[in-house]
Amino acid sequence: MNRLFWSKLALVAILGCTSVPGALADGETPPGRDPKQPVDAAYTEKIHKYTTELYFTSPLVDYLPASKNVPTPQAVLGDVSGAPGILPYAEDVYKYMRLLEKASPRVRVFSIGKTEEGREMIAVAVSSEDNLKNLEENRARLAKLADPRTITLDDADADALVGQAVPIYYITGTIHSPETGAPTALMELAYRLAVDESPYIKEIRDGTITLITPVVEVDGRDRMVDIYRWHRAHPKEFYPWLVYWGKYVAHDNNRDAMGVTLKLTENVLNTYVNWKAQVLHDLHESVPYLYDNTIGDEPYNAWIDPILADEWQIIGWNNVAAMTKFGMPGVFAHGDFDTWSPGYLMFIAALHNGISRLYETFGNGGADTEVRTLEPEEYARTWYRQNPPLPKVLWSQRDNNNYEETGLLTSLHFFTENKRRFLKNFYLKAKRSVSKPSEEGPAAYVLSADDPRPGLQAELLQVLQKQAVEISRAKSAFTVTLPAKKSPEAAKGKEKKEAKAESTASTTRAFPAGSYLIRMDQPYSRIADALLDQQYWSPDDPQKTPYDDTGWTFGELFHVQVTRVTDTRVLEVPVDRVTEVRAPGGVKGDGAVFAINNNAEPALATLRYKLGDAGIDAAEEPFESAGKKFNRGAFLVRNVNRAGLDRTASELGVQVTALPAAPSVKTHPVRAARIAFVHTWLSTQTEGWWRLALDKLGIPYDYMSTQAVAKIPDLNAKYDVILFPPVGYNAGVNAVVNGIPTSWGNPLPWKNTPETPNLVGKNDSTDDLRPGLGWDGVARLHEFVQKGGVLLTATDTSSLALSLGFADGVGTQNANRMKIVGSVVGTRLVDDASPIAYGYDEKGAAYCDNGPIFSLSSIAGQRGRRRLGPEMHARPTGRGGMDDPDFTVGRVGVEAPEEPKSEIWESPPVLEEQRRNGFRVIPPALRPRVIFRYADSKELLISGLVEGGEEIAEHPAVVDAPSGKGHVVLFSINPVYRGETWGTYSMVLNTILNYDSLNAGRKDAAH
């Protein structure tokens, strides 16, 4: 009753007042309504009814102006934005935006693409009628600022354009589907910007084009609305968690701004770049009540322009100040979010010369009004949060919408007031990007035309093209000077002058014609530089909890040769601009046998599946034929139509050589394995990247949950390989096997029903999410392997398989001091004869995020020892020197047998004492086979953060463990991740293609 009284009192005040009380600076436009414009009283009354406290609103959003012609959100929602119990589908949001467009010349709606499941994404432009009429003319002005080369980097011309151009502020909402408030806030925001005649809003409308994508993850939004409506229909029951968001990934959809593998990322990136926007502001929900986390905490990304860091501070703190003046608690910046990784959606702007921004507001994961109790650290007052949130509040979706809209409107107004400054900065950042070669460098990155992996090279270049990076190709051969790499080891024991001369000596490198150049004298050089350069996160950095990955060097992760060139003469190389990157492919030569070299390119797997019944063998040894050298694993194709092979190989960028006769080399068949792809219902986050990779490559598989595994009586009759990718969140035996407790509560269905028509989409379904693999499922998987199947696991599922006893001779240990946070680490090839290793070099790189530490043993049931570097064999105290034998008085000396030694990644040798009645000694042919290991501790780090790396250095990274008639292939690394690890995909694909010949090349196969 009391709250209702104050809501009515506030409504009376709003109808009679025009602005917020308090002192204003000279010339500052007061926020508040225009007294000449009527208020929609019924809508405004409900705003106050649904706002739980007066201090959870502001003079910008505590009323809604009335319009005779333009419908309010209530026309579609049936109530006001933020009303309890109302969560609109994306299509409802779009319906309203198109009603606005039809009713107002100040609104235009653009379709910007489709999702993986075919749903539309839109962008809504709101501005003055004149601004929208002149969009193309304005775009042309902004394009010149975005690419200063078009005006010869002339500051005077830029100033003239800055005076004429209208900036674009791009807002995106609900990329994270459980964060549900943004769509209704953005519906109402669009209405306000189109209808409100107050001077404050009018200045925004006349001075800025506001671009809005109200729903980024459209597939996930519709599923979330389904779940919420199911919850509303069954208020006394537990409701399912959002196990699928988009088709492939969940929370990680906001980590795709580097690889651009998801449609939502591609669509937003294209919109941002094509509109030449200055700001990309992404709306999230998690923290009370509004956290402008763009300011964040150190370390900042090393490749951003310092101008951007200043803009973050200027806009962010102004935002906090404005909302603090309104009396709204819990508005702050800074916090503990580091701004290092460029994988977030907002970072599209940061590395394309714009301003990236992100809000975290306080959502309830739906539209219910709920009592929320905070943790002490959430409501504590700090230097950066002087007006903190309250310990306990009644919180509504309307409260959340008030904060979102108020924050956006104050930001839009400040941006508009200072638009000339921000437009000039937009130009300056682009100009400084173009000037990069002569300033901080480098001058270019070069990808050689003779790279043995042209397909992977093309994949990497295509990522850069998606990022709007210009790619050129050399018309002729050229040579560049490269700085010498400093080698502390080389300088040891040398005179200072000699060491200095050696460390500063430069080298040269020649590149053939056709090599690709990523010149740094272009507007978007920063994103290319950020993706291709190395990263280093110091273990001594004050930030001890990195928010996301710390390393991502794309050349290393793609296993492509990328050369960083500081020699500015590279810019004098004659080049042609490349519009389309394709790896060369097709058949050359004469003969009926066709050979394809194996350089660990994923396209080979695609080819194998496309050729269907064609006879394909893999060479188990290198060979030479037709004047060419072929690696182990090279394909030999017979009984195939040459024209069809040529067509398929050309499409895939696979180079085929026709041979006059088959080489005399041992081979085995390469088959299109039947694949089962297993997921849990705990999370589909990390495995989604694996599905996306297989779908892109055209590798078919049956997708099933752990629940389904137990229901298939004979897995071997249907499948040759079972992929069990990482679950995420370090899921252990109890969670995966037993699932969520079913002894209380109700079933949690994930099915399409009239109440939930969008849940399943193109993924999986179940009557109840709670049950796990079950012990029957464990038995089925174990039987599958024992009867000859291949089970492939990675990171946490590798630990799971070992915990369940699926393989003998491999153990895992937990890290004590190791801290590898999403980094690129060095690997070394151990067994090049293994089919899993076909096409790989001796030195490689892989993605690691504190992977399990494997150790081997030749004794069944015995945990392998973890060894932290070479073991010391110091003699005990006694006579003689360190290398002399001791003696025993009164006894003839005897020579002790030499102690057997082994490398860290190997199984310790079986001792004679262990062989006595050695029923637990694993026969040599059945012992685990290490295919790849981690590099030694000095060479382990390539990019990112590696602390305490000696714990995992030299330990196995990929192990093939025979079990019964089958194999368990265990990955400590994650070979398929975020579309960024193309170079390690073939470790998985080689396993699939050679599933029934994994023992090929074993040195102990005869034992």
PDB file of C-alpha atoms in Angstrom, residues 802 807-814 853-868 871 902-909 914 920 922 928 951 955-956:
ATOM      1  CA  LEU A 802      40.484 -42.928 -16.905  1.00  0.00           C
ATOM      2  CA  ALA A 807      42.373 -47.688 -20.180  1.00  0.00           C
ATOM      3  CA  ASP A 808      45.287 -49.234 -18.333  1.00  0.00           C
ATOM      4  CA  GLY A 809      48.661 -47.606 -17.974  1.00  0.00           C
ATOM      5  CA  VAL A 810      47.542 -43.956 -17.991  1.00  0.00           C
ATOM      6  CA  GLY A 811      47.005 -41.862 -14.901  1.00  0.00           C
ATOM      7  CA  THR A 812      46.076 -38.245 -14.279  1.00  0.00           C
ATOM      8  CA  GLN A 813      47.182 -35.898 -11.549  1.00  0.00           C
ATOM      9  CA  ASN A 814      45.801 -32.616 -10.389  1.00  0.00           C
ATOM     10  CA  ILE A 853      48.442 -34.074 -16.510  1.00  0.00           C
ATOM     11  CA  PHE A 854      48.921 -37.560 -17.950  1.00  0.00           C
ATOM     12  CA  SER A 855      51.592 -39.962 -16.735  1.00  0.00           C
ATOM     13  CA  LEU A 856      52.181 -43.478 -18.040  1.00  0.00           C
ATOM     14  CA  SER A 857      52.929 -46.805 -16.414  1.00  0.00           C
ATOM     15  CA  SER A 858      53.542 -50.286 -17.784  1.00  0.00           C
ATOM     16  CA  ILE A 859      51.930 -51.816 -14.703  1.00  0.00           C
ATOM     17  CA  ALA A 860      48.148 -52.183 -14.732  1.00  0.00           C
ATOM     18  CA  GLY A 861      46.492 -50.377 -11.868  1.00  0.00           C
ATOM     19  CA  GLN A 862      49.610 -48.412 -10.991  1.00  0.00           C
ATOM     20  CA  ARG A 863      49.467 -44.646 -11.178  1.00  0.00           C
ATOM     21  CA  GLY A 864      52.181 -43.140 -13.305  1.00  0.00           C
ATOM     22  CA  ARG A 865      54.656 -40.910 -11.530  1.00  0.00           C
ATOM     23  CA  ARG A 866      54.583 -37.199 -12.148  1.00  0.00           C
ATOM     24  CA  ARG A 867      58.127 -35.991 -12.751  1.00  0.00           C
ATOM     25  CA  LEU A 868      58.979 -32.330 -12.707  1.00  0.00           C
ATOM     26  CA  GLU A 871      65.583 -36.806 -12.250  1.00  0.00           C
ATOM     27  CA  SER A 902      63.029 -43.054 -19.399  1.00  0.00           C
ATOM     28  CA  GLU A 903      61.732 -39.743 -20.607  1.00  0.00           C
ATOM     29  CA  ILE A 904      59.026 -37.894 -18.728  1.00  0.00           C
ATOM     30  CA  TRP A 905      56.366 -38.752 -21.317  1.00  0.00           C
ATOM     31  CA  GLU A 906      57.305 -42.443 -21.414  1.00  0.00           C
ATOM     32  CA  SER A 907      56.343 -45.334 -19.196  1.00  0.00           C
ATOM     33  CA  PRO A 908      59.141 -46.123 -16.764  1.00  0.00           C
ATOM     34  CA  PRO A 909      60.881 -49.355 -17.794  1.00  0.00           C
ATOM     35  CA  GLN A 914      58.300 -56.319 -11.347  1.00  0.00           C
ATOM     36  CA  ARG A 920      50.015 -56.895 -13.885  1.00  0.00           C
ATOM     37  CA  ILE A 922      50.971 -54.718 -19.534  1.00  0.00           C
ATOM     38  CA  PRO A 928      49.588 -46.705 -24.098  1.00  0.00           C
ATOM     39  CA  GLU A 951      54.219 -29.660 -13.886  1.00  0.00           C
ATOM     40  CA  HIS A 955      54.071 -34.963 -20.227  1.00  0.00           C
ATOM     41  CA  PRO A 956      51.849 -36.673 -22.794  1.00  0.00           C
TER      42      PRO A 956
END
